[in-house]
C-alpha positions as semicolon CSV with decimal commas, in nm:
position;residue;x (nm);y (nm);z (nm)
1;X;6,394;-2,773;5,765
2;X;6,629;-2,800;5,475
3;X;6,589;-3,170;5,433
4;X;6,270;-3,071;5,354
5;X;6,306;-2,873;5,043
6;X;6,242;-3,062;4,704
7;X;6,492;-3,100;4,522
8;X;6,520;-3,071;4,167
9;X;6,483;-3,382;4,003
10;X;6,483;-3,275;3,615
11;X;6,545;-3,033;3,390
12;X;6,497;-2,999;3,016
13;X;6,526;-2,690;2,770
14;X;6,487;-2,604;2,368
15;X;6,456;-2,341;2,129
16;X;6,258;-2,251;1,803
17;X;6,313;-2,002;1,571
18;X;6,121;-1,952;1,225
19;X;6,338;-1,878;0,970
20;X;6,675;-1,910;1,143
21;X;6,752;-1,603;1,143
22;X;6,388;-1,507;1,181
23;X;6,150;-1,465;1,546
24;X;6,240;-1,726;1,801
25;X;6,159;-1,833;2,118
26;X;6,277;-2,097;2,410
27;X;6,128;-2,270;2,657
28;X;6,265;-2,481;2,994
29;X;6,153;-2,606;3,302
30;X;6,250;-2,781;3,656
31;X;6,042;-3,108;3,782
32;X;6,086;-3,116;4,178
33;X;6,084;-3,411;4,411
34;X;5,711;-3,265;4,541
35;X;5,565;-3,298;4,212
36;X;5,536;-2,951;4,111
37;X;5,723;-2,789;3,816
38;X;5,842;-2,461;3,733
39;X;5,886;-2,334;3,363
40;X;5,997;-2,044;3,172
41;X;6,059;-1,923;2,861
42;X;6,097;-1,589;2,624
43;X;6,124;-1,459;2,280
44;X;6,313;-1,251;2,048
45;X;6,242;-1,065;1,698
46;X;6,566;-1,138;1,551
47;X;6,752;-1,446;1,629
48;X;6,836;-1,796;1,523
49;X;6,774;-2,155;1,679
50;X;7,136;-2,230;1,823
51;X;7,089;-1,873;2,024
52;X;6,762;-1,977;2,123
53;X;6,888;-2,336;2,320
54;X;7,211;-2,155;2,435
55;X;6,966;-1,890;2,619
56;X;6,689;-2,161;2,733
57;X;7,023;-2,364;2,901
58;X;7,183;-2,037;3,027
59;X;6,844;-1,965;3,231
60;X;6,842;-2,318;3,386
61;X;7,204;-2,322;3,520
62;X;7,118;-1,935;3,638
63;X;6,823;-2,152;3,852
64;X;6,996;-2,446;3,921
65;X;7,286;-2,261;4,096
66;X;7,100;-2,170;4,367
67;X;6,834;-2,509;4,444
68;X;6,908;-2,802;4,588
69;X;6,905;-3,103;4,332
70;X;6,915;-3,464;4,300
71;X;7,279;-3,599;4,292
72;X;7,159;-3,777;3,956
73;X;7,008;-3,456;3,811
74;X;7,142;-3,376;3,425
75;X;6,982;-3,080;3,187
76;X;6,854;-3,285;2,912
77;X;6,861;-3,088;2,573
78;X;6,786;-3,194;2,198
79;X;7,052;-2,959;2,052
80;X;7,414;-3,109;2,015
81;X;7,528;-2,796;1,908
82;X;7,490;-2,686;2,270
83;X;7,629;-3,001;2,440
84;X;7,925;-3,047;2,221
85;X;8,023;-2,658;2,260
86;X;7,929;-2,684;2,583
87;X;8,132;-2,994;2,746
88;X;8,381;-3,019;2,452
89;X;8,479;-2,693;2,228
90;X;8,471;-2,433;2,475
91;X;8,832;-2,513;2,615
92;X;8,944;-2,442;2,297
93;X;8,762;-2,142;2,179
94;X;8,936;-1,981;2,476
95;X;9,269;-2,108;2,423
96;X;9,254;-1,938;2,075
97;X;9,050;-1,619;2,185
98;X;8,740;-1,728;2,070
99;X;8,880;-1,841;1,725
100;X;8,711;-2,175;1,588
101;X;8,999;-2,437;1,442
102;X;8,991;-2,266;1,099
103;X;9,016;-1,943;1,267
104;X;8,681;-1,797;1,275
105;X;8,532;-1,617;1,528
106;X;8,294;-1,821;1,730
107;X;7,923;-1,740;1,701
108;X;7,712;-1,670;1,987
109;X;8,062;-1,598;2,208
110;X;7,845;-1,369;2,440
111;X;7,588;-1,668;2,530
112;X;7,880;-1,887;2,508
113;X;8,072;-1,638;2,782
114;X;7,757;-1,640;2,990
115;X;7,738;-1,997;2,967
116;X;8,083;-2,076;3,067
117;X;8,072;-1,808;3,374
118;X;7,718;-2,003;3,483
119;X;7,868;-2,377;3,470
120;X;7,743;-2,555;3,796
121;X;8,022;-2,792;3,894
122;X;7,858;-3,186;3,858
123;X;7,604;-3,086;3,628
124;X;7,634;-3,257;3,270
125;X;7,395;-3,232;2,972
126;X;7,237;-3,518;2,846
127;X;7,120;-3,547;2,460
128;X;6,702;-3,655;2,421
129;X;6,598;-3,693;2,061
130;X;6,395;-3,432;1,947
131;X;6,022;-3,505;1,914
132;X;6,029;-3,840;2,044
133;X;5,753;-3,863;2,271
134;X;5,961;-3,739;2,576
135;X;5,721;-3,511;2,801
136;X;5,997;-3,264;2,895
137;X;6,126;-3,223;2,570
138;X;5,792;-3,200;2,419
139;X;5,666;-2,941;2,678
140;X;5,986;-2,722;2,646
141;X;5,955;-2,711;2,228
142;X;5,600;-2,627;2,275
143;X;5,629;-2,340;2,525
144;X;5,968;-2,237;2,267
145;X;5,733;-2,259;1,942
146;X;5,469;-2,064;2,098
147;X;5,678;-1,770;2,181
148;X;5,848;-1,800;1,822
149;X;5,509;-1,755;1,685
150;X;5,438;-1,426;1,918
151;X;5,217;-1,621;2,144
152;X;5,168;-1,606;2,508
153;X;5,199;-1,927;2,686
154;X;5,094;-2,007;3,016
155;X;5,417;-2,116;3,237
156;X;5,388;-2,322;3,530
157;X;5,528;-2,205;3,828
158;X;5,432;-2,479;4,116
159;X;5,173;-2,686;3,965
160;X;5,204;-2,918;3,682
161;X;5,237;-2,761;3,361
162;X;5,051;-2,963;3,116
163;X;5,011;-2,899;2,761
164;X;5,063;-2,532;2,723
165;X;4,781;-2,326;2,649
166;X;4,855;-2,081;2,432
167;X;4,746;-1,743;2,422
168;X;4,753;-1,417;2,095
169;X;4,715;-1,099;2,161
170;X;4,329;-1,153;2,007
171;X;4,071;-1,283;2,284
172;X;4,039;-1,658;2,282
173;X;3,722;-1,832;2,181
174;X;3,462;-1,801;2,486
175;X;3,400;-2,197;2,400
176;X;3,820;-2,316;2,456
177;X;3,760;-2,565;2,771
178;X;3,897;-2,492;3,061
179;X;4,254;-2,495;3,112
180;X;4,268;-2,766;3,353
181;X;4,053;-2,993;3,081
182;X;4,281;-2,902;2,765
183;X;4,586;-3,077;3,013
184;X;4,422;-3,372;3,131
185;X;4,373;-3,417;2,746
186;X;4,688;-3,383;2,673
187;X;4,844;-3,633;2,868
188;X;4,564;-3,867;2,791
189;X;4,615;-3,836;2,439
190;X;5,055;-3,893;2,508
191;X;4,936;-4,228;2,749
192;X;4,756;-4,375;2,419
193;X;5,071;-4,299;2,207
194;X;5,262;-4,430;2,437
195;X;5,079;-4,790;2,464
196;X;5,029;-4,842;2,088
197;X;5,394;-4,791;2,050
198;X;5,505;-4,995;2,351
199;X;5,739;-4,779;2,449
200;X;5,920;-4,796;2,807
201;X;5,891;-4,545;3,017
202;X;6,088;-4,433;3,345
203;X;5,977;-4,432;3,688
204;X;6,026;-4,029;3,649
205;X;5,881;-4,042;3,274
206;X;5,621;-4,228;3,445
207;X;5,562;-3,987;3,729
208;X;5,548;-3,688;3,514
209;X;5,271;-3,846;3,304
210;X;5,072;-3,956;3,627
211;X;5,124;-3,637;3,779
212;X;5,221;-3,882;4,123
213;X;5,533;-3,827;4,331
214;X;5,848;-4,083;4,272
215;X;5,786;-4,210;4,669
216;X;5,465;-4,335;4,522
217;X;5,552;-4,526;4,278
218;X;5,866;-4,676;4,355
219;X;5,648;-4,849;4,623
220;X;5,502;-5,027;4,343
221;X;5,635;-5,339;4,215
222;X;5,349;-5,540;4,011
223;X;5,097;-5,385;3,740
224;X;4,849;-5,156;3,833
225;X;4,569;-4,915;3,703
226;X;4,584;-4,557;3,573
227;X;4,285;-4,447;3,432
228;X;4,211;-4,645;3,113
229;X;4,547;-4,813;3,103
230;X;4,704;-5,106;3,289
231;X;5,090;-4,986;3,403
232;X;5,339;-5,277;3,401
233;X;5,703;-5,300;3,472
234;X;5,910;-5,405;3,226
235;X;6,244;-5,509;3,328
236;X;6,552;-5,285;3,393
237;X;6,339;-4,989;3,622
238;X;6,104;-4,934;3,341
239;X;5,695;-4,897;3,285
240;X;5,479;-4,960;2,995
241;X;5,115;-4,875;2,938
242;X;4,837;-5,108;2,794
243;X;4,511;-4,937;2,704
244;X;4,217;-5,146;2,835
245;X;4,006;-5,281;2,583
246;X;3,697;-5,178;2,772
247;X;3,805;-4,849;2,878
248;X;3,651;-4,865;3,185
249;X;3,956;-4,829;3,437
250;X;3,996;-4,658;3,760
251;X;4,147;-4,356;3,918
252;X;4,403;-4,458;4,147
253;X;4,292;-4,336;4,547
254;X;4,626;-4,144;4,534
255;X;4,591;-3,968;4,224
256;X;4,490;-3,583;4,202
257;X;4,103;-3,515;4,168
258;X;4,176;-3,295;3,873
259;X;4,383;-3,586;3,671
């Protein structure tokens, strides 16, 4: 039944680029109501960062035209170049045939075009500081760096992404733990740097980092055990995690085998 398909419940993007203009490479991906999460992401030999988000954002409203998606959903994105021309220049670039206000043509007009054509009606983007500890963010400027560096990342595309893996064109060390390990690591390693700096997370931060679906948690209400760390509310909808001093916490019944 159509009630039954997830909905899309977030979406991030970025781009890298070394040099600017140099190789880049962008990254995105969509978090569904079901808990799974689809990514994607590509490279070019020649290009520059601002071309890089415009094509990661381009490829999520290409995706997001055609799912179903929480009334609430917005594409969160690091780059205010792309918001700003996005929701605020654009008007005017057309009005003066793609002329900036000191009458120079405007840069990346093709993505821009592309953009424009592709603009889902009730969709806004939302600015997230870069490198600030937020998952999506973090997972979309890894998967972008990788491909900027001529690596092959390993996308997602139903099950929770993870840290990215990261593949050369060389064969990998035969002693690299499994893929399923390196992730669990990952967000271990983001739930400690989240408790020592007290930071507030969420209930959909929190469900991407606990790899549980929202129904869960919102059933919640008092604190509760994740592994090592006690989860607490914190006022206004939020979570925070406290790292047991004895390390000795337990996997929630609910939780995935695998972490």
């Amino acid at each position: 039944m159509a009630s039954d398909t997830p909905k899309v419940v977030a979406a991030a993007c970025d781009g890298a680029c070394s040099g600017n203009p140099g190789p880049g490479g962008w990254g995105c991906l969509l978090r569904f109501s079901d808990g799974s999460v689809r990514e994607f992401g590509g490279a070019e030999a020649n290009t520059t960062n601002n071309r890089m988000e415009l094509t990661a954002a381009l490829t999520l409203l290409e995706q997001l035209a055609v799912l179903p998606r929480d009334p609430s959903l917005s594409i969160r994105t690091d780059s205010k170049y792309l918001i700003d021309g996005f929701s605020k220049w654009i008007n005017g670039w057309k009005r003066k045939g793609w002329r900036t206000a000191s009458g120079s043509p405007v840069l990346n007009r093709d993505l821009w075009e592309a953009l424009d054509a592709a603009r889902v009606q009730g969709l806004p983007l939302t600015y997230v500081k870069g490198h600030s500890g937020d998952p999506d963010n973090d997972r979309c400027d890894a998967i972008a760096v990788a491909f900027s560096k001529g690596q092959i990342p390993k996308l997602a595309q139903g099950e929770y992404g993870g840290l990215m893996v990261s593949e050369s064109a060389a064969p990998a060390p035969v002693d690299l733990a499994p893929q399923g390990l390196q992730q669990l690591l990952s967000r271990l390693e983001l739930a400690d740097r989240l408790a020592q700096g007290g930071y507030g997370l969420s209930l959909l931060e929190l469900a991407q980092l606990v790899e549980m679906p929202l129904k869960t948690l919102e059933a919640r209400e008092g604190p509760w055990q994740w592994r090592d760390w006690e989860v607490t509310p914190a006022g206004d909808g939020r979570w925070q995690l406290r790292r047991e001093a004895s390390g000795s916490g337990q996997v929630q019944a609910e939780e995935r085998q695998d972490g």
